[in-house]
Short mmCIF file of C-alpha atoms in Angstrom, two decimals:
data_model
loop_
_atom_site.label_atom_id
_atom_site.label_comp_id
_atom_site.label_asym_id
_atom_site.label_seq_id
_atom_site.Cartn_x
_atom_site.Cartn_y
_atom_site.Cartn_z
CA UNK D 1 -14.86 1.97 10.45
CA UNK D 2 -13.61 5.09 11.06
CA UNK D 3 -15.60 8.40 12.23
CA UNK D 4 -14.82 9.97 8.34
CA UNK D 5 -15.94 6.75 6.67
CA UNK D 6 -19.47 7.07 8.85
CA UNK D 7 -19.74 10.55 7.16
CA UNK D 8 -18.99 9.19 3.91
CA UNK D 9 -21.40 6.50 4.39
CA UNK D 10 -24.12 8.88 5.61
CA UNK D 11 -23.59 11.43 3.16
CA UNK D 12 -23.88 8.84 0.44
CA UNK D 13 -27.11 7.36 1.77
CA UNK D 14 -28.52 11.02 1.92
CA UNK D 15 -27.58 11.35 -1.74
CA UNK D 16 -28.78 8.03 -2.45
CA UNK D 17 -32.13 8.64 -1.27
CA UNK D 18 -32.79 12.01 -2.76
CA UNK D 19 -32.25 10.63 -6.02
CA UNK D 20 -34.19 7.72 -5.45
CA UNK D 21 -37.15 10.12 -4.19
CA UNK D 22 -36.62 12.64 -7.51
CA UNK D 23 -36.26 10.08 -9.95
CA UNK D 24 -39.52 8.41 -8.68
CA UNK D 25 -41.02 11.70 -8.28
CA UNK D 26 -40.57 12.41 -11.98
CA UNK D 27 -41.66 8.98 -13.34
CA UNK D 28 -44.96 8.98 -11.43
CA UNK D 29 -45.28 12.80 -12.75
CA UNK D 30 -44.50 11.93 -16.04
CA UNK D 31 -46.79 9.25 -16.10
CA UNK D 32 -49.69 11.05 -14.08
CA UNK D 33 -52.26 13.04 -16.07
CA UNK D 34 -54.93 15.66 -14.70
CA UNK D 35 -57.27 12.87 -13.76
CA UNK D 36 -54.73 10.16 -12.82
CA UNK D 37 -52.59 11.75 -10.19
CA UNK D 38 -49.90 9.87 -8.66
CA UNK D 39 -51.49 9.29 -5.52
CA UNK D 40 -54.54 7.19 -8.11
CA UNK D 41 -51.79 5.42 -9.91
CA UNK D 42 -50.10 4.53 -6.60
CA UNK D 43 -53.44 2.94 -5.42
CA UNK D 44 -54.03 1.49 -8.39
CA UNK D 45 -50.57 -0.24 -7.92
CA UNK D 46 -51.69 -1.32 -4.19
CA UNK D 47 -54.45 -3.04 -5.45
CA UNK D 48 -52.81 -4.78 -7.79
CA UNK D 49 -49.77 -5.80 -5.80
CA UNK D 50 -51.60 -6.63 -3.05
CA UNK D 51 -55.61 -7.12 -3.58
CA UNK D 52 -58.47 -7.35 -3.15
CA UNK D 53 -58.46 -5.24 -0.26
CA UNK D 54 -60.14 -3.24 2.49
CA UNK D 55 -60.32 0.40 2.29
CA UNK D 56 -59.07 0.80 5.68
CA UNK D 57 -55.96 -1.47 4.85
CA UNK D 58 -55.46 -0.42 1.33
CA UNK D 59 -55.59 3.26 3.08
CA UNK D 60 -52.69 1.89 5.70
CA UNK D 61 -50.67 0.77 2.78
CA UNK D 62 -50.73 3.78 0.70
CA UNK D 63 -50.50 6.17 3.78
CA UNK D 64 -53.61 8.04 3.86
CA UNK D 65 -56.40 8.66 5.83
CA UNK D 66 -58.99 6.01 4.91
CA UNK D 67 -62.03 8.66 4.33
CA UNK D 68 -59.78 9.97 1.76
CA UNK D 69 -59.40 6.36 0.22
CA UNK D 70 -62.94 5.75 0.62
CA UNK D 71 -63.46 8.92 -1.90
CA UNK D 72 -60.36 8.16 -4.22
CA UNK D 73 -61.74 4.54 -4.38
CA UNK D 74 -65.30 6.32 -5.27
CA UNK D 75 -63.38 7.83 -7.75
CA UNK D 76 -62.03 4.68 -9.35
CA UNK D 77 -64.57 2.54 -9.03
CA UNK D 78 -66.68 5.48 -10.79
CA UNK D 79 -63.67 5.27 -13.68
CA UNK D 80 -64.39 1.61 -13.84
CA UNK D 81 -60.49 0.81 -12.73
CA UNK D 82 -61.46 -0.79 -9.92
CA UNK D 83 -64.10 -3.09 -8.80
CA UNK D 84 -66.18 -3.45 -5.39
CA UNK D 85 -67.25 -6.89 -4.12
CA UNK D 86 -68.34 -7.75 -0.53
CA UNK D 87 -66.14 -10.05 1.61
CA UNK D 88 -67.14 -13.62 1.22
CA UNK D 89 -65.81 -13.71 5.10
CA UNK D 90 -67.89 -10.96 6.17
CA UNK D 91 -70.57 -9.27 4.13
CA UNK D 92 -70.65 -5.72 6.14
CA UNK D 93 -66.89 -5.26 4.25
CA UNK D 94 -66.48 -4.49 1.10
CA UNK D 95 -63.07 -5.17 -0.68
CA UNK D 96 -61.25 -3.50 -3.69
CA UNK D 97 -59.53 -5.30 -6.69
CA UNK D 98 -58.28 -4.16 -9.94
CA UNK D 99 -60.41 -4.14 -12.70
CA UNK D 100 -59.44 -5.39 -16.24
CA UNK D 101 -59.13 -1.48 -17.18
CA UNK D 102 -57.33 -0.86 -14.53
CA UNK D 103 -54.60 -3.60 -15.35
CA UNK D 104 -54.65 -2.13 -18.54
CA UNK D 105 -53.80 1.39 -17.58
CA UNK D 106 -51.33 0.17 -15.11
CA UNK D 107 -49.67 -1.84 -18.03
CA UNK D 108 -49.54 1.10 -19.98
CA UNK D 109 -48.19 3.88 -17.04
CA UNK D 110 -45.31 1.14 -16.48
CA UNK D 111 -44.46 1.25 -20.32
CA UNK D 112 -44.98 4.94 -19.85
CA UNK D 113 -42.44 4.98 -17.47
CA UNK D 114 -40.17 2.13 -19.08
CA UNK D 115 -39.78 4.49 -22.09
CA UNK D 116 -38.66 7.89 -19.80
CA UNK D 117 -35.93 5.52 -17.85
CA UNK D 118 -35.14 4.32 -21.60
CA UNK D 119 -34.90 7.58 -23.22
CA UNK D 120 -32.75 8.79 -20.26
CA UNK D 121 -30.51 6.11 -20.54
CA UNK D 122 -29.75 6.33 -24.33
CA UNK D 123 -28.71 9.66 -24.28
CA UNK D 124 -25.88 8.65 -21.86
CA UNK D 125 -22.41 8.00 -23.13
CA UNK D 126 -21.14 4.23 -22.66
CA UNK D 127 -18.70 4.43 -19.77
CA UNK D 128 -22.22 5.79 -17.60
CA UNK D 129 -24.16 3.25 -18.95
CA UNK D 130 -21.99 0.79 -17.66
CA UNK D 131 -21.12 2.47 -14.23
CA UNK D 132 -25.01 2.65 -14.33
CA UNK D 133 -25.37 -1.30 -14.81
CA UNK D 134 -23.22 -2.09 -12.04
CA UNK D 135 -24.88 0.12 -9.62
CA UNK D 136 -28.24 -1.21 -10.40
CA UNK D 137 -26.68 -4.66 -9.55
CA UNK D 138 -26.31 -2.97 -5.92
CA UNK D 139 -29.80 -0.97 -5.64
CA UNK D 140 -31.31 -4.71 -6.74
CA UNK D 141 -29.38 -6.17 -3.99
CA UNK D 142 -31.00 -3.60 -1.23
CA UNK D 143 -33.96 -4.09 -2.60
CA UNK D 144 -33.97 -7.30 -1.91
CA UNK D 145 -32.07 -7.17 1.27
CA UNK D 146 -29.36 -9.33 -0.09
CA UNK D 147 -26.42 -6.45 0.02
CA UNK D 148 -23.29 -7.98 0.77
CA UNK D 149 -21.56 -6.88 3.91
CA UNK D 150 -18.27 -5.29 3.05
CA UNK D 151 -14.70 -6.78 4.60
#
């Protein structure tokens, strides 16, 4: 690989990272509200994917301090989006899990985010939709770690 190709790959990687971050941020803020902030939604989604979890493990996964997560969990439990239960292995430990209301909220938020993207895609010309579909195959491979080596 030439020096120029490396520089081009790095520039492309930087642009890709910025685009993914911007799209993710727009979807989060589009689905968020004054009460359902992006951090609260990410917390609910993390519990849905990995729960039930101890608050400290949830804080690690979300990337915030345990004390902050504790207050966040209190709010989510108070609003019946999470449930808190003592661990069956250690009664000193409590685990949080997604409540039925939390599950319904996440499903609704996913619909809003998907609708947001579908609306944006519907405004694209056909050639850009085809280009996006081809690029999506590569992005899906990136997401699963199955991208092909260049020959």
